[in-house]
């Protein structure tokens, strides 16, 4: 499976520097070997703020069920400061939101 981890900024945060966010996201998820993927527009009904602002994203390719569980546990135990974190899973076909 492939996992997409998206970072939706909280209202008081405005990061427009992709290189800085890439470093921040890859450092935060270093144990999961994330691949930087720039930004994506998420559906309004799947975001916390329901805005049209892009979310930064990383991909975790070829994840196992154990990796998925470890990632979700990590996100719950170590929230990322200033960001709402969304996770999507793709086995085949369309992705589905899992966090």
Short mmCIF file of N, CA and C in Angstrom, two decimals:
data_model
loop_
_atom_site.label_atom_id
_atom_site.label_comp_id
_atom_site.label_asym_id
_atom_site.label_seq_id
_atom_site.Cartn_x
_atom_site.Cartn_y
_atom_site.Cartn_z
N UNK A 1 0.84 -1.18 0.00
CA UNK A 1 0.00 0.00 0.00
C UNK A 1 0.88 1.24 0.00
N UNK A 2 0.32 2.33 -0.47
CA UNK A 2 0.99 3.63 -0.41
C UNK A 2 0.20 4.52 0.54
N UNK A 3 0.91 5.33 1.32
CA UNK A 3 0.28 6.27 2.23
C UNK A 3 0.65 7.69 1.82
N UNK A 4 -0.32 8.57 1.86
CA UNK A 4 -0.09 10.00 1.61
C UNK A 4 -0.36 10.72 2.92
N UNK A 5 0.62 11.46 3.40
CA UNK A 5 0.47 12.23 4.63
C UNK A 5 0.42 13.70 4.24
N UNK A 6 -0.67 14.37 4.60
CA UNK A 6 -0.88 15.76 4.21
C UNK A 6 -0.89 16.65 5.45
N UNK A 7 -0.30 17.82 5.33
CA UNK A 7 -0.18 18.76 6.42
C UNK A 7 -0.98 20.02 6.09
N UNK A 8 -2.09 20.17 6.77
CA UNK A 8 -2.96 21.34 6.61
C UNK A 8 -2.61 22.34 7.71
N UNK A 9 -2.18 23.52 7.31
CA UNK A 9 -1.76 24.49 8.31
C UNK A 9 -2.93 24.99 9.15
N UNK A 10 -2.64 25.24 10.43
CA UNK A 10 -3.64 25.85 11.30
C UNK A 10 -3.79 27.31 10.91
N UNK A 11 -4.83 27.95 11.37
CA UNK A 11 -5.19 29.29 10.93
C UNK A 11 -4.08 30.32 11.09
N UNK A 12 -3.29 30.22 12.13
CA UNK A 12 -2.26 31.23 12.40
C UNK A 12 -0.93 30.94 11.71
N UNK A 13 -0.86 29.89 10.89
CA UNK A 13 0.38 29.49 10.25
C UNK A 13 0.33 29.78 8.76
N UNK A 14 1.42 30.35 8.24
CA UNK A 14 1.50 30.64 6.82
C UNK A 14 2.91 30.33 6.35
N UNK A 15 3.12 29.11 5.88
CA UNK A 15 4.43 28.70 5.40
C UNK A 15 4.36 28.57 3.88
N UNK A 16 5.05 29.46 3.19
CA UNK A 16 5.06 29.45 1.73
C UNK A 16 6.40 28.97 1.17
N UNK A 17 7.27 28.49 2.02
CA UNK A 17 8.59 28.06 1.60
C UNK A 17 8.62 26.54 1.53
N UNK A 18 8.60 26.00 0.31
CA UNK A 18 8.55 24.55 0.12
C UNK A 18 9.77 23.85 0.71
N UNK A 19 10.95 24.43 0.56
CA UNK A 19 12.17 23.80 1.07
C UNK A 19 12.13 23.68 2.59
N UNK A 20 11.63 24.72 3.25
CA UNK A 20 11.53 24.67 4.70
C UNK A 20 10.52 23.61 5.14
N UNK A 21 9.36 23.57 4.47
CA UNK A 21 8.34 22.59 4.84
C UNK A 21 8.78 21.18 4.53
N UNK A 22 9.51 21.00 3.44
CA UNK A 22 10.05 19.68 3.11
C UNK A 22 10.95 19.19 4.25
N UNK A 23 11.84 20.05 4.71
CA UNK A 23 12.73 19.69 5.81
C UNK A 23 11.93 19.36 7.08
N UNK A 24 10.96 20.19 7.40
CA UNK A 24 10.13 20.01 8.59
C UNK A 24 9.37 18.68 8.53
N UNK A 25 8.71 18.41 7.41
CA UNK A 25 7.91 17.20 7.27
C UNK A 25 8.77 15.95 7.25
N UNK A 26 9.89 15.99 6.52
CA UNK A 26 10.76 14.82 6.45
C UNK A 26 11.44 14.55 7.78
N UNK A 27 11.74 15.60 8.54
CA UNK A 27 12.32 15.41 9.87
C UNK A 27 11.29 14.81 10.83
N UNK A 28 10.07 15.32 10.77
CA UNK A 28 8.99 14.84 11.63
C UNK A 28 8.69 13.36 11.38
N UNK A 29 8.77 12.93 10.14
CA UNK A 29 8.44 11.55 9.78
C UNK A 29 9.67 10.74 9.38
N UNK A 30 10.82 11.10 9.87
CA UNK A 30 12.08 10.47 9.44
C UNK A 30 12.08 8.94 9.57
N UNK A 31 11.42 8.40 10.57
CA UNK A 31 11.41 6.95 10.76
C UNK A 31 10.59 6.21 9.71
N UNK A 32 9.86 6.93 8.87
CA UNK A 32 8.96 6.31 7.90
C UNK A 32 9.42 6.49 6.46
N UNK A 33 10.62 6.99 6.25
CA UNK A 33 11.21 7.16 4.92
C UNK A 33 10.26 7.90 3.96
N UNK A 34 9.85 9.12 4.33
CA UNK A 34 8.90 9.85 3.48
C UNK A 34 9.55 10.42 2.23
N UNK A 35 8.76 10.48 1.18
CA UNK A 35 9.18 11.08 -0.09
C UNK A 35 8.42 12.40 -0.25
N UNK A 36 9.12 13.50 -0.41
CA UNK A 36 8.50 14.81 -0.56
C UNK A 36 7.66 14.83 -1.83
N UNK A 37 6.46 15.40 -1.75
CA UNK A 37 5.57 15.42 -2.91
C UNK A 37 4.93 16.79 -3.13
N UNK A 38 5.49 17.85 -2.55
CA UNK A 38 4.97 19.19 -2.80
C UNK A 38 3.65 19.46 -2.11
N UNK A 39 2.67 19.99 -2.86
CA UNK A 39 1.39 20.29 -2.24
C UNK A 39 0.24 19.69 -3.03
N UNK A 40 -0.90 19.65 -2.38
CA UNK A 40 -2.12 19.09 -2.96
C UNK A 40 -3.31 19.87 -2.43
N UNK A 41 -4.37 19.94 -3.19
CA UNK A 41 -5.62 20.52 -2.71
C UNK A 41 -6.48 19.38 -2.18
N UNK A 42 -6.89 19.47 -0.93
CA UNK A 42 -7.74 18.45 -0.33
C UNK A 42 -9.20 18.86 -0.41
N UNK A 43 -10.11 17.89 -0.52
CA UNK A 43 -11.54 18.23 -0.52
C UNK A 43 -11.92 18.95 0.78
N UNK A 44 -12.76 19.97 0.66
CA UNK A 44 -13.17 20.76 1.84
C UNK A 44 -13.70 19.91 2.98
N UNK A 45 -14.49 18.91 2.65
CA UNK A 45 -15.10 18.11 3.70
C UNK A 45 -14.11 17.16 4.39
N UNK A 46 -12.88 17.15 3.93
CA UNK A 46 -11.87 16.30 4.56
C UNK A 46 -10.82 17.12 5.32
N UNK A 47 -10.99 18.44 5.33
CA UNK A 47 -10.03 19.28 6.04
C UNK A 47 -10.62 19.79 7.34
N UNK A 48 -9.78 20.28 8.20
CA UNK A 48 -10.23 20.84 9.48
C UNK A 48 -10.73 22.27 9.32
N UNK A 49 -10.16 23.01 8.38
CA UNK A 49 -10.49 24.43 8.22
C UNK A 49 -11.43 24.71 7.07
N UNK A 50 -11.67 23.75 6.20
CA UNK A 50 -12.57 23.90 5.05
C UNK A 50 -12.22 25.12 4.20
N UNK A 51 -10.94 25.26 3.90
CA UNK A 51 -10.48 26.35 3.04
C UNK A 51 -9.92 25.78 1.74
N UNK A 52 -9.65 26.64 0.81
CA UNK A 52 -9.06 26.21 -0.47
C UNK A 52 -7.53 26.35 -0.45
N UNK A 53 -6.94 26.36 0.71
CA UNK A 53 -5.49 26.46 0.79
C UNK A 53 -4.86 25.09 0.52
N UNK A 54 -3.72 25.08 -0.15
CA UNK A 54 -3.06 23.80 -0.41
C UNK A 54 -2.48 23.21 0.88
N UNK A 55 -2.36 21.89 0.88
CA UNK A 55 -1.73 21.18 1.98
C UNK A 55 -0.42 20.58 1.47
N UNK A 56 0.60 20.64 2.28
CA UNK A 56 1.87 20.01 1.93
C UNK A 56 1.71 18.51 2.07
N UNK A 57 2.52 17.73 1.35
CA UNK A 57 2.35 16.29 1.41
C UNK A 57 3.66 15.54 1.24
N UNK A 58 3.67 14.35 1.83
CA UNK A 58 4.74 13.38 1.61
C UNK A 58 4.09 12.04 1.31
N UNK A 59 4.83 11.18 0.65
CA UNK A 59 4.35 9.84 0.34
C UNK A 59 5.20 8.82 1.08
N UNK A 60 4.56 7.78 1.55
CA UNK A 60 5.27 6.64 2.12
C UNK A 60 4.87 5.46 1.24
N UNK A 61 5.80 5.06 0.40
CA UNK A 61 5.49 4.03 -0.61
C UNK A 61 5.75 2.63 -0.08
N UNK A 62 4.99 1.69 -0.59
CA UNK A 62 5.14 0.28 -0.25
C UNK A 62 5.11 0.04 1.26
N UNK A 63 4.20 0.71 1.92
CA UNK A 63 4.07 0.55 3.38
C UNK A 63 3.41 -0.79 3.70
N UNK A 64 3.78 -1.32 4.83
CA UNK A 64 3.14 -2.54 5.33
C UNK A 64 2.05 -2.15 6.33
N UNK A 65 1.25 -3.12 6.72
CA UNK A 65 0.22 -2.86 7.74
C UNK A 65 0.88 -2.42 9.05
N UNK A 66 2.03 -2.98 9.35
CA UNK A 66 2.77 -2.59 10.56
C UNK A 66 3.23 -1.13 10.49
N UNK A 67 3.71 -0.73 9.33
CA UNK A 67 4.13 0.67 9.13
C UNK A 67 2.94 1.61 9.27
N UNK A 68 1.82 1.23 8.66
CA UNK A 68 0.61 2.05 8.76
C UNK A 68 0.20 2.24 10.22
N UNK A 69 0.16 1.16 10.99
CA UNK A 69 -0.23 1.24 12.40
C UNK A 69 0.77 2.10 13.19
N UNK A 70 2.06 1.90 12.93
CA UNK A 70 3.10 2.68 13.63
C UNK A 70 2.95 4.17 13.30
N UNK A 71 2.66 4.49 12.04
CA UNK A 71 2.48 5.88 11.64
C UNK A 71 1.29 6.50 12.36
N UNK A 72 0.15 5.82 12.35
CA UNK A 72 -1.04 6.37 13.00
C UNK A 72 -0.84 6.54 14.50
N UNK A 73 -0.16 5.59 15.12
CA UNK A 73 0.15 5.71 16.55
C UNK A 73 1.07 6.90 16.80
N UNK A 74 2.08 7.04 15.95
CA UNK A 74 3.03 8.15 16.09
C UNK A 74 2.32 9.50 15.97
N UNK A 75 1.44 9.62 14.98
CA UNK A 75 0.72 10.89 14.79
C UNK A 75 -0.16 11.22 15.98
N UNK A 76 -0.79 10.21 16.56
CA UNK A 76 -1.65 10.44 17.73
C UNK A 76 -0.83 10.81 18.97
N UNK A 77 0.32 10.20 19.12
CA UNK A 77 1.16 10.43 20.30
C UNK A 77 2.06 11.66 20.18
N UNK A 78 2.34 12.09 18.96
CA UNK A 78 3.26 13.19 18.70
C UNK A 78 2.68 14.16 17.68
N UNK A 79 1.64 14.90 18.05
CA UNK A 79 1.03 15.80 17.06
C UNK A 79 2.04 16.82 16.53
N UNK A 80 1.94 17.12 15.26
CA UNK A 80 2.83 18.11 14.65
C UNK A 80 2.35 19.50 15.01
N UNK A 81 3.23 20.29 15.56
CA UNK A 81 2.88 21.66 15.96
C UNK A 81 2.41 22.46 14.75
N UNK A 82 1.29 23.14 14.90
CA UNK A 82 0.75 24.10 13.93
C UNK A 82 0.11 23.48 12.69
N UNK A 83 -0.05 22.16 12.65
CA UNK A 83 -0.63 21.51 11.48
C UNK A 83 -1.64 20.45 11.86
N UNK A 84 -2.69 20.36 11.05
CA UNK A 84 -3.62 19.24 11.10
C UNK A 84 -3.04 18.22 10.13
N UNK A 85 -2.90 16.98 10.56
CA UNK A 85 -2.29 15.96 9.70
C UNK A 85 -3.37 14.98 9.22
N UNK A 86 -3.39 14.77 7.93
CA UNK A 86 -4.35 13.87 7.29
C UNK A 86 -3.57 12.74 6.62
N UNK A 87 -4.11 11.53 6.69
CA UNK A 87 -3.44 10.39 6.07
C UNK A 87 -4.44 9.68 5.15
N UNK A 88 -3.96 9.36 3.95
CA UNK A 88 -4.76 8.64 2.97
C UNK A 88 -4.02 7.35 2.60
N UNK A 89 -4.81 6.30 2.39
CA UNK A 89 -4.25 4.99 2.04
C UNK A 89 -4.73 4.60 0.65
N UNK A 90 -3.80 4.07 -0.14
CA UNK A 90 -4.15 3.54 -1.47
C UNK A 90 -3.60 2.12 -1.58
N UNK A 91 -4.53 1.20 -1.78
CA UNK A 91 -4.12 -0.18 -2.07
C UNK A 91 -4.12 -0.34 -3.58
N UNK A 92 -5.26 -0.13 -4.18
CA UNK A 92 -5.42 -0.05 -5.64
C UNK A 92 -6.57 0.93 -5.87
N UNK A 93 -6.57 1.57 -6.99
CA UNK A 93 -7.66 2.51 -7.27
C UNK A 93 -7.56 3.77 -6.45
N UNK A 94 -8.72 4.26 -6.01
CA UNK A 94 -8.78 5.53 -5.28
C UNK A 94 -8.26 5.41 -3.86
N UNK A 95 -7.77 6.54 -3.35
CA UNK A 95 -7.34 6.61 -1.95
C UNK A 95 -8.55 6.70 -1.04
N UNK A 96 -8.35 6.35 0.24
CA UNK A 96 -9.37 6.60 1.24
C UNK A 96 -8.69 7.18 2.46
N UNK A 97 -9.38 8.10 3.10
CA UNK A 97 -8.82 8.78 4.27
C UNK A 97 -8.88 7.83 5.47
N UNK A 98 -7.74 7.73 6.19
CA UNK A 98 -7.68 6.85 7.36
C UNK A 98 -7.33 7.62 8.63
N UNK A 99 -6.99 8.90 8.52
CA UNK A 99 -6.66 9.71 9.72
C UNK A 99 -6.92 11.17 9.42
#
